[in-house]
CSV table of C-alpha atoms in Angstrom, one decimal:
chain,number,residue,atom,x,y,z
A,12,UNK,CA,221.1,-168.0,131.9
A,13,UNK,CA,219.7,-169.1,128.5
A,14,UNK,CA,221.1,-171.0,125.6
A,15,UNK,CA,219.8,-170.0,122.2
A,16,UNK,CA,218.6,-172.1,119.3
A,17,UNK,CA,217.4,-170.9,115.9
A,18,UNK,CA,214.0,-172.1,114.6
A,19,UNK,CA,212.3,-171.2,111.4
A,20,UNK,CA,209.1,-169.3,111.6
A,21,UNK,CA,206.1,-170.0,109.3
A,22,UNK,CA,207.6,-167.2,107.1
A,23,UNK,CA,210.9,-169.0,106.8
A,24,UNK,CA,212.6,-166.4,109.1
A,25,UNK,CA,215.1,-167.6,111.7
A,26,UNK,CA,213.9,-166.8,115.2
A,27,UNK,CA,216.2,-167.0,118.3
A,28,UNK,CA,214.5,-169.1,121.0
A,29,UNK,CA,215.9,-169.0,124.5
A,30,UNK,CA,216.1,-172.3,126.4
A,31,UNK,CA,216.4,-171.6,130.1
A,32,UNK,CA,217.8,-173.9,132.7
A,33,UNK,CA,215.4,-176.6,133.8
A,34,UNK,CA,215.0,-175.3,137.4
A,35,UNK,CA,214.2,-171.8,136.1
A,36,UNK,CA,211.5,-173.2,133.7
A,37,UNK,CA,210.0,-175.4,136.4
A,38,UNK,CA,209.8,-172.5,138.9
A,39,UNK,CA,208.3,-170.2,136.3
A,40,UNK,CA,205.6,-172.7,135.4
A,41,UNK,CA,204.8,-173.3,139.0
A,42,UNK,CA,204.4,-169.6,139.7
A,43,UNK,CA,202.2,-169.2,136.6
A,44,UNK,CA,200.0,-172.0,137.8
A,45,UNK,CA,199.4,-170.2,141.1
A,46,UNK,CA,199.0,-166.7,139.6
A,47,UNK,CA,197.1,-167.5,136.4
A,48,UNK,CA,193.8,-166.2,137.5
A,49,UNK,CA,195.4,-162.9,138.7
A,50,UNK,CA,197.1,-162.6,135.3
A,51,UNK,CA,193.9,-163.3,133.4
A,52,UNK,CA,191.9,-160.8,135.4
A,53,UNK,CA,194.7,-158.1,135.0
A,54,UNK,CA,194.9,-158.7,131.2
A,55,UNK,CA,191.1,-158.5,130.9
A,56,UNK,CA,189.0,-159.2,127.8
A,57,UNK,CA,190.9,-157.2,125.3
A,58,UNK,CA,194.4,-158.6,125.6
A,59,UNK,CA,193.6,-162.3,125.0
A,60,UNK,CA,196.9,-164.1,125.2
A,61,UNK,CA,197.0,-164.5,129.0
A,62,UNK,CA,195.3,-167.9,129.1
A,63,UNK,CA,191.6,-166.8,128.8
A,64,UNK,CA,189.5,-169.7,127.7
A,65,UNK,CA,189.4,-169.7,123.8
A,66,UNK,CA,190.8,-166.2,123.7
A,67,UNK,CA,192.0,-166.3,120.1
A,68,UNK,CA,188.6,-167.7,119.0
A,69,UNK,CA,186.8,-165.0,120.9
A,70,UNK,CA,188.9,-162.3,119.2
A,71,UNK,CA,187.8,-163.7,115.8
A,72,UNK,CA,184.1,-164.0,116.6
A,73,UNK,CA,184.0,-160.6,118.2
A,74,UNK,CA,185.8,-159.0,115.2
A,75,UNK,CA,183.4,-160.8,112.8
A,76,UNK,CA,180.4,-159.5,114.6
A,77,UNK,CA,181.8,-156.0,114.8
A,78,UNK,CA,182.7,-155.9,111.1
A,79,UNK,CA,179.2,-156.8,110.0
A,80,UNK,CA,177.7,-154.0,112.1
A,81,UNK,CA,176.2,-151.3,109.9
A,82,UNK,CA,178.3,-148.6,111.6
A,83,UNK,CA,181.6,-150.4,110.8
A,84,UNK,CA,183.5,-149.7,107.6
A,85,UNK,CA,186.5,-151.9,107.9
A,86,UNK,CA,188.8,-154.0,110.1
A,87,UNK,CA,192.5,-153.3,110.6
A,88,UNK,CA,194.8,-156.3,111.1
A,89,UNK,CA,198.1,-154.8,112.6
A,90,UNK,CA,201.5,-156.5,112.3
A,91,UNK,CA,204.3,-155.4,114.6
A,92,UNK,CA,208.1,-155.5,114.0
A,93,UNK,CA,209.9,-158.1,116.2
A,94,UNK,CA,207.5,-157.2,119.0
A,95,UNK,CA,208.7,-159.5,121.8
A,96,UNK,CA,212.3,-158.7,121.3
A,97,UNK,CA,211.8,-154.9,121.2
A,98,UNK,CA,209.5,-154.6,124.3
A,99,UNK,CA,210.7,-151.7,126.4
A,100,UNK,CA,211.8,-153.4,129.6
A,101,UNK,CA,211.9,-150.5,132.0
A,102,UNK,CA,208.3,-149.4,131.2
A,103,UNK,CA,207.2,-153.0,131.2
A,104,UNK,CA,208.6,-153.8,134.7
A,105,UNK,CA,207.3,-150.6,136.1
A,106,UNK,CA,203.8,-151.1,134.8
A,107,UNK,CA,203.5,-154.8,135.8
A,108,UNK,CA,204.2,-153.8,139.5
A,109,UNK,CA,200.8,-152.1,139.5
A,110,UNK,CA,198.9,-154.2,137.0
A,111,UNK,CA,199.6,-157.6,138.6
A,112,UNK,CA,201.6,-157.5,141.8
A,113,UNK,CA,201.5,-161.2,142.3
A,114,UNK,CA,203.6,-161.9,139.2
A,115,UNK,CA,205.7,-158.8,139.4
A,116,UNK,CA,208.5,-160.0,141.7
A,117,UNK,CA,209.5,-163.0,139.6
A,118,UNK,CA,209.4,-161.0,136.3
A,119,UNK,CA,211.4,-158.1,137.8
A,120,UNK,CA,214.0,-160.5,139.3
A,121,UNK,CA,214.3,-162.3,135.9
A,122,UNK,CA,214.5,-159.3,133.6
A,123,UNK,CA,215.8,-156.3,135.5
A,124,UNK,CA,219.4,-157.1,134.5
A,125,UNK,CA,220.6,-158.0,131.0
A,126,UNK,CA,220.4,-161.8,130.5
A,127,UNK,CA,223.2,-163.9,129.1
A,128,UNK,CA,222.3,-165.7,125.9
A,129,UNK,CA,224.8,-168.4,124.9
A,130,UNK,CA,225.0,-169.1,121.1
A,131,UNK,CA,227.6,-171.7,119.9
A,132,UNK,CA,229.8,-171.1,122.9
A,133,UNK,CA,229.6,-167.3,122.7
A,134,UNK,CA,227.7,-165.0,125.1
A,135,UNK,CA,225.6,-162.0,124.1
A,136,UNK,CA,223.5,-159.8,126.3
A,137,UNK,CA,219.7,-159.6,126.0
A,138,UNK,CA,219.0,-156.0,127.1
A,139,UNK,CA,215.4,-155.4,125.8
A,140,UNK,CA,212.4,-157.5,125.3
A,141,UNK,CA,211.4,-160.9,126.5
A,142,UNK,CA,213.2,-164.2,125.8
A,143,UNK,CA,211.2,-166.3,123.4
A,144,UNK,CA,210.9,-169.7,125.0
A,145,UNK,CA,210.7,-168.4,128.5
A,146,UNK,CA,207.4,-169.5,130.2
A,147,UNK,CA,207.1,-165.9,131.6
A,148,UNK,CA,207.4,-164.2,128.2
A,149,UNK,CA,203.7,-164.4,127.1
A,150,UNK,CA,202.1,-163.2,130.3
A,151,UNK,CA,204.7,-160.6,130.7
A,152,UNK,CA,204.1,-159.2,127.2
A,153,UNK,CA,200.3,-159.4,127.7
A,154,UNK,CA,200.6,-157.2,130.8
A,155,UNK,CA,203.3,-154.9,129.5
A,156,UNK,CA,201.2,-153.8,126.5
A,157,UNK,CA,198.0,-153.1,128.4
A,158,UNK,CA,198.8,-149.4,129.1
A,159,UNK,CA,199.2,-149.0,125.3
A,160,UNK,CA,195.9,-150.6,124.6
A,161,UNK,CA,194.2,-148.3,127.0
A,162,UNK,CA,195.9,-145.1,125.8
A,163,UNK,CA,194.9,-145.6,122.1
A,164,UNK,CA,191.3,-146.8,122.8
A,165,UNK,CA,189.2,-144.3,120.9
A,166,UNK,CA,185.8,-145.1,119.2
A,167,UNK,CA,186.9,-148.4,117.7
A,168,UNK,CA,186.4,-152.0,118.8
A,169,UNK,CA,189.8,-153.5,119.4
A,170,UNK,CA,191.0,-157.0,120.4
A,171,UNK,CA,194.6,-158.0,120.9
A,172,UNK,CA,196.4,-161.4,121.0
A,173,UNK,CA,199.9,-160.5,122.3
A,174,UNK,CA,201.3,-158.2,119.6
A,175,UNK,CA,198.6,-159.0,117.0
A,176,UNK,CA,196.1,-156.1,117.1
A,177,UNK,CA,192.6,-156.0,115.5
A,178,UNK,CA,190.5,-152.9,115.3
A,179,UNK,CA,187.1,-152.4,113.8
A,180,UNK,CA,185.1,-149.3,113.2
A,181,UNK,CA,184.5,-146.4,110.8
A,182,UNK,CA,187.4,-145.4,108.5
A,183,UNK,CA,187.8,-142.1,110.2
A,184,UNK,CA,188.1,-143.6,113.6
A,185,UNK,CA,190.4,-146.4,112.4
A,186,UNK,CA,192.8,-143.8,110.9
A,187,UNK,CA,192.8,-141.9,114.2
A,188,UNK,CA,193.5,-145.1,116.1
A,189,UNK,CA,196.3,-146.1,113.7
A,190,UNK,CA,198.0,-142.7,114.1
A,191,UNK,CA,197.9,-143.0,117.9
A,192,UNK,CA,199.3,-146.5,117.7
A,193,UNK,CA,202.2,-145.3,115.4
A,194,UNK,CA,202.9,-142.4,117.7
A,195,UNK,CA,202.5,-143.9,121.2
A,196,UNK,CA,203.6,-147.5,120.5
A,197,UNK,CA,207.4,-146.9,120.5
A,198,UNK,CA,207.1,-145.7,124.1
A,199,UNK,CA,206.4,-149.3,125.0
A,200,UNK,CA,208.6,-150.9,122.4
A,201,UNK,CA,205.8,-151.5,119.9
A,202,UNK,CA,206.6,-150.6,116.3
A,203,UNK,CA,204.0,-151.2,113.6
A,204,UNK,CA,205.0,-153.0,110.4
A,205,UNK,CA,202.8,-151.0,108.0
A,206,UNK,CA,203.7,-153.0,104.9
A,207,UNK,CA,202.4,-156.2,106.6
A,208,UNK,CA,199.3,-154.6,108.0
A,209,UNK,CA,196.0,-155.1,106.2
A,210,UNK,CA,192.9,-153.0,106.1
A,211,UNK,CA,189.9,-155.2,105.0
A,212,UNK,CA,187.0,-153.1,103.8
A,213,UNK,CA,183.5,-153.6,102.8
A,214,UNK,CA,182.7,-153.3,99.1
A,215,UNK,CA,181.0,-149.9,99.5
A,216,UNK,CA,183.8,-148.4,101.6
A,217,UNK,CA,186.8,-149.6,99.6
A,218,UNK,CA,187.3,-146.4,97.5
A,219,UNK,CA,187.2,-144.1,100.6
A,220,UNK,CA,189.6,-146.3,102.4
A,221,UNK,CA,192.2,-146.0,99.6
A,222,UNK,CA,192.0,-142.2,100.0
A,223,UNK,CA,192.0,-142.1,103.8
A,224,UNK,CA,195.0,-144.5,104.2
A,225,UNK,CA,196.9,-143.6,101.1
A,226,UNK,CA,200.0,-142.3,102.9
A,227,UNK,CA,200.3,-145.2,105.4
A,228,UNK,CA,201.8,-148.1,103.4
A,229,UNK,CA,199.0,-150.2,104.8
A,230,UNK,CA,197.7,-152.8,102.3
A,231,UNK,CA,194.0,-152.4,101.5
A,232,UNK,CA,191.8,-155.2,100.2
A,233,UNK,CA,188.1,-156.3,100.0
A,234,UNK,CA,189.2,-159.9,100.5
A,235,UNK,CA,189.8,-161.8,103.7
A,236,UNK,CA,193.3,-162.2,105.2
A,237,UNK,CA,194.6,-164.8,107.8
A,238,UNK,CA,195.2,-163.5,111.3
A,239,UNK,CA,195.9,-165.2,114.7
A,240,UNK,CA,197.3,-168.4,113.0
A,241,UNK,CA,196.9,-171.7,114.6
A,242,UNK,CA,199.6,-174.4,115.0
A,243,UNK,CA,199.8,-176.7,112.1
A,244,UNK,CA,198.6,-179.8,114.0
A,245,UNK,CA,195.3,-178.1,115.0
A,246,UNK,CA,194.9,-175.8,112.1
A,247,UNK,CA,191.8,-177.4,110.5
A,248,UNK,CA,190.1,-177.6,113.8
A,249,UNK,CA,190.9,-174.0,114.5
A,250,UNK,CA,189.5,-173.0,111.0
A,251,UNK,CA,186.4,-175.0,111.6
A,252,UNK,CA,185.8,-173.3,114.9
A,253,UNK,CA,186.2,-169.8,113.6
A,254,UNK,CA,184.7,-169.9,110.1
A,255,UNK,CA,181.1,-171.0,109.5
A,256,UNK,CA,179.8,-173.2,106.7
A,257,UNK,CA,183.1,-174.6,105.3
A,258,UNK,CA,182.4,-178.3,105.5
A,259,UNK,CA,182.5,-178.6,101.7
A,260,UNK,CA,185.9,-176.8,101.6
A,261,UNK,CA,187.4,-179.4,104.0
A,262,UNK,CA,186.2,-182.4,102.0
A,263,UNK,CA,189.5,-182.5,99.9
A,264,UNK,CA,191.4,-182.8,103.1
A,265,UNK,CA,189.2,-185.7,104.2
A,266,UNK,CA,189.9,-187.4,100.9
A,267,UNK,CA,193.6,-187.1,101.4
A,268,UNK,CA,193.2,-188.6,104.9
A,269,UNK,CA,191.1,-191.4,103.7
A,270,UNK,CA,193.1,-192.3,100.5
A,271,UNK,CA,196.7,-191.5,101.5
A,272,UNK,CA,197.3,-191.0,105.2
A,273,UNK,CA,195.1,-193.7,106.8
A,274,UNK,CA,196.2,-196.4,104.3
A,275,UNK,CA,199.8,-195.6,105.1
A,276,UNK,CA,199.0,-196.3,108.8
A,277,UNK,CA,196.8,-199.4,108.4
A,278,UNK,CA,198.4,-201.0,105.4
A,279,UNK,CA,194.9,-201.3,103.8
A,280,UNK,CA,194.1,-199.6,100.5
A,281,UNK,CA,190.4,-199.0,101.1
A,282,UNK,CA,188.2,-198.2,104.1
A,283,UNK,CA,184.5,-198.7,104.6
A,284,UNK,CA,182.4,-195.9,105.9
A,285,UNK,CA,182.0,-197.8,109.2
A,286,UNK,CA,185.8,-198.2,109.6
A,287,UNK,CA,186.4,-194.5,108.9
A,288,UNK,CA,183.9,-193.7,111.7
A,289,UNK,CA,185.6,-196.0,114.1
A,290,UNK,CA,189.0,-194.4,113.4
A,291,UNK,CA,187.5,-191.0,114.1
A,292,UNK,CA,186.6,-192.1,117.7
A,293,UNK,CA,188.9,-191.0,120.5
A,294,UNK,CA,191.5,-193.5,121.8
A,295,UNK,CA,189.5,-194.2,124.9
A,296,UNK,CA,186.7,-195.6,122.8
A,297,UNK,CA,189.0,-197.7,120.6
A,298,UNK,CA,189.7,-195.2,117.8
A,299,UNK,CA,192.7,-193.2,116.7
A,300,UNK,CA,191.2,-189.7,117.0
A,301,UNK,CA,191.5,-189.1,113.2
A,302,UNK,CA,188.5,-186.8,112.9
A,303,UNK,CA,186.7,-186.2,109.7
A,304,UNK,CA,187.4,-182.4,109.0
A,305,UNK,CA,184.3,-182.0,106.8
A,306,UNK,CA,182.0,-183.4,109.5
A,307,UNK,CA,183.8,-181.2,112.1
A,308,UNK,CA,182.8,-177.9,110.6
A,309,UNK,CA,179.2,-177.3,111.8
A,310,UNK,CA,179.6,-178.8,115.3
A,311,UNK,CA,182.9,-177.1,116.1
A,312,UNK,CA,181.8,-173.7,115.0
A,313,UNK,CA,178.6,-173.9,117.0
A,314,UNK,CA,180.6,-175.1,120.1
A,315,UNK,CA,183.1,-172.3,119.7
A,316,UNK,CA,180.4,-169.7,119.5
A,317,UNK,CA,178.7,-171.0,122.7
A,318,UNK,CA,182.0,-171.2,124.7
A,319,UNK,CA,183.3,-167.8,123.7
A,320,UNK,CA,180.0,-165.9,123.9
A,321,UNK,CA,180.5,-164.5,127.4
A,322,UNK,CA,183.9,-163.2,126.4
A,323,UNK,CA,182.7,-162.0,122.9
A,324,UNK,CA,180.0,-159.9,124.7
A,325,UNK,CA,182.7,-158.0,126.6
A,326,UNK,CA,184.8,-157.5,123.4
A,327,UNK,CA,181.8,-156.0,121.6
A,328,UNK,CA,181.1,-153.7,124.6
A,329,UNK,CA,184.9,-153.0,125.0
A,330,UNK,CA,184.5,-154.0,128.6
A,331,UNK,CA,188.0,-154.9,129.9
A,332,UNK,CA,186.7,-157.1,132.7
A,333,UNK,CA,187.6,-160.8,132.7
A,334,UNK,CA,186.4,-162.1,136.1
A,335,UNK,CA,185.4,-165.4,137.8
A,336,UNK,CA,181.8,-165.0,136.5
A,337,UNK,CA,182.9,-164.9,132.8
A,338,UNK,CA,185.1,-167.9,133.3
A,339,UNK,CA,182.3,-169.9,135.0
A,340,UNK,CA,179.9,-169.0,132.2
A,341,UNK,CA,182.4,-170.3,129.7
A,342,UNK,CA,183.0,-173.5,131.7
A,343,UNK,CA,179.3,-174.1,131.9
A,344,UNK,CA,178.9,-173.6,128.1
A,345,UNK,CA,181.9,-176.0,127.5
A,346,UNK,CA,180.3,-178.7,129.8
A,347,UNK,CA,177.0,-178.3,127.9
A,348,UNK,CA,178.8,-178.7,124.5
A,349,UNK,CA,180.6,-181.8,125.7
A,350,UNK,CA,177.3,-183.5,126.6
A,351,UNK,CA,176.4,-183.7,122.9
A,352,UNK,CA,179.8,-184.8,121.6
């Protein structure tokens, strides 16, 4: 049983969020804690929403490297229509039994029958898709969409984070990949949203792209577009970790922190450089953890590249494997990075 609340998305769209009973949520989280390594290994290195270390960052770094390869013409950023709610349950439950048996039983028991959703005292049935707000929703979606990822793999470098797909390659191969996704996706409950999908081209391939994708409704640009957005509270850290050489662009944010936000907390109109450095320290060292975003850029980007490198290598090679060795390499890199912080 779930009650439903409506939350606004970043786009201003109301999203129904299921709030399950406390016991169900606790049990689900306990099961996920025990089975997380099985889920990560089953999801592999191309579907990166299953708890792989720095998965979203690895997708960005891998795509950036692939895009700048001389054989790549463009990168395709795919948007899907209401993906979690439209997931085809029967196919998902069948596939998860074979992809990750250790998590299959709880997912089947939870989703094989329509779920009651209570909204303002009224009950409606959830007959397809996952319940947003359910701890099982993300790993379930990650596993359920894997057969689709494998079926459409064809001479492009792809990386997924839940329903957000990124593909890089030649324009011809990207068009073939896109057509397969449009055709095969509905079998799994994946419906592309062409008008919100972007094709980012290189300067020299832009004209050809307009011709090859002219009948698709895909938006085509030579400029960058945001993808795999971070939560607001960590957004500048995420940006610093995924885009190089942007310290000067974050300086206005630091000015706002220093002249508006921090004075409102401390009651002091001006801060010395030493006081600002002290406030940037973590709480365990007597600070407030108010990092200077402009100083953050170089160190965070370098740290992200080191930690994600083992996973990025597999994305570039389109090797689905995500095993204990990759995780240990990432943990070792993370420990090395922390020594210098």
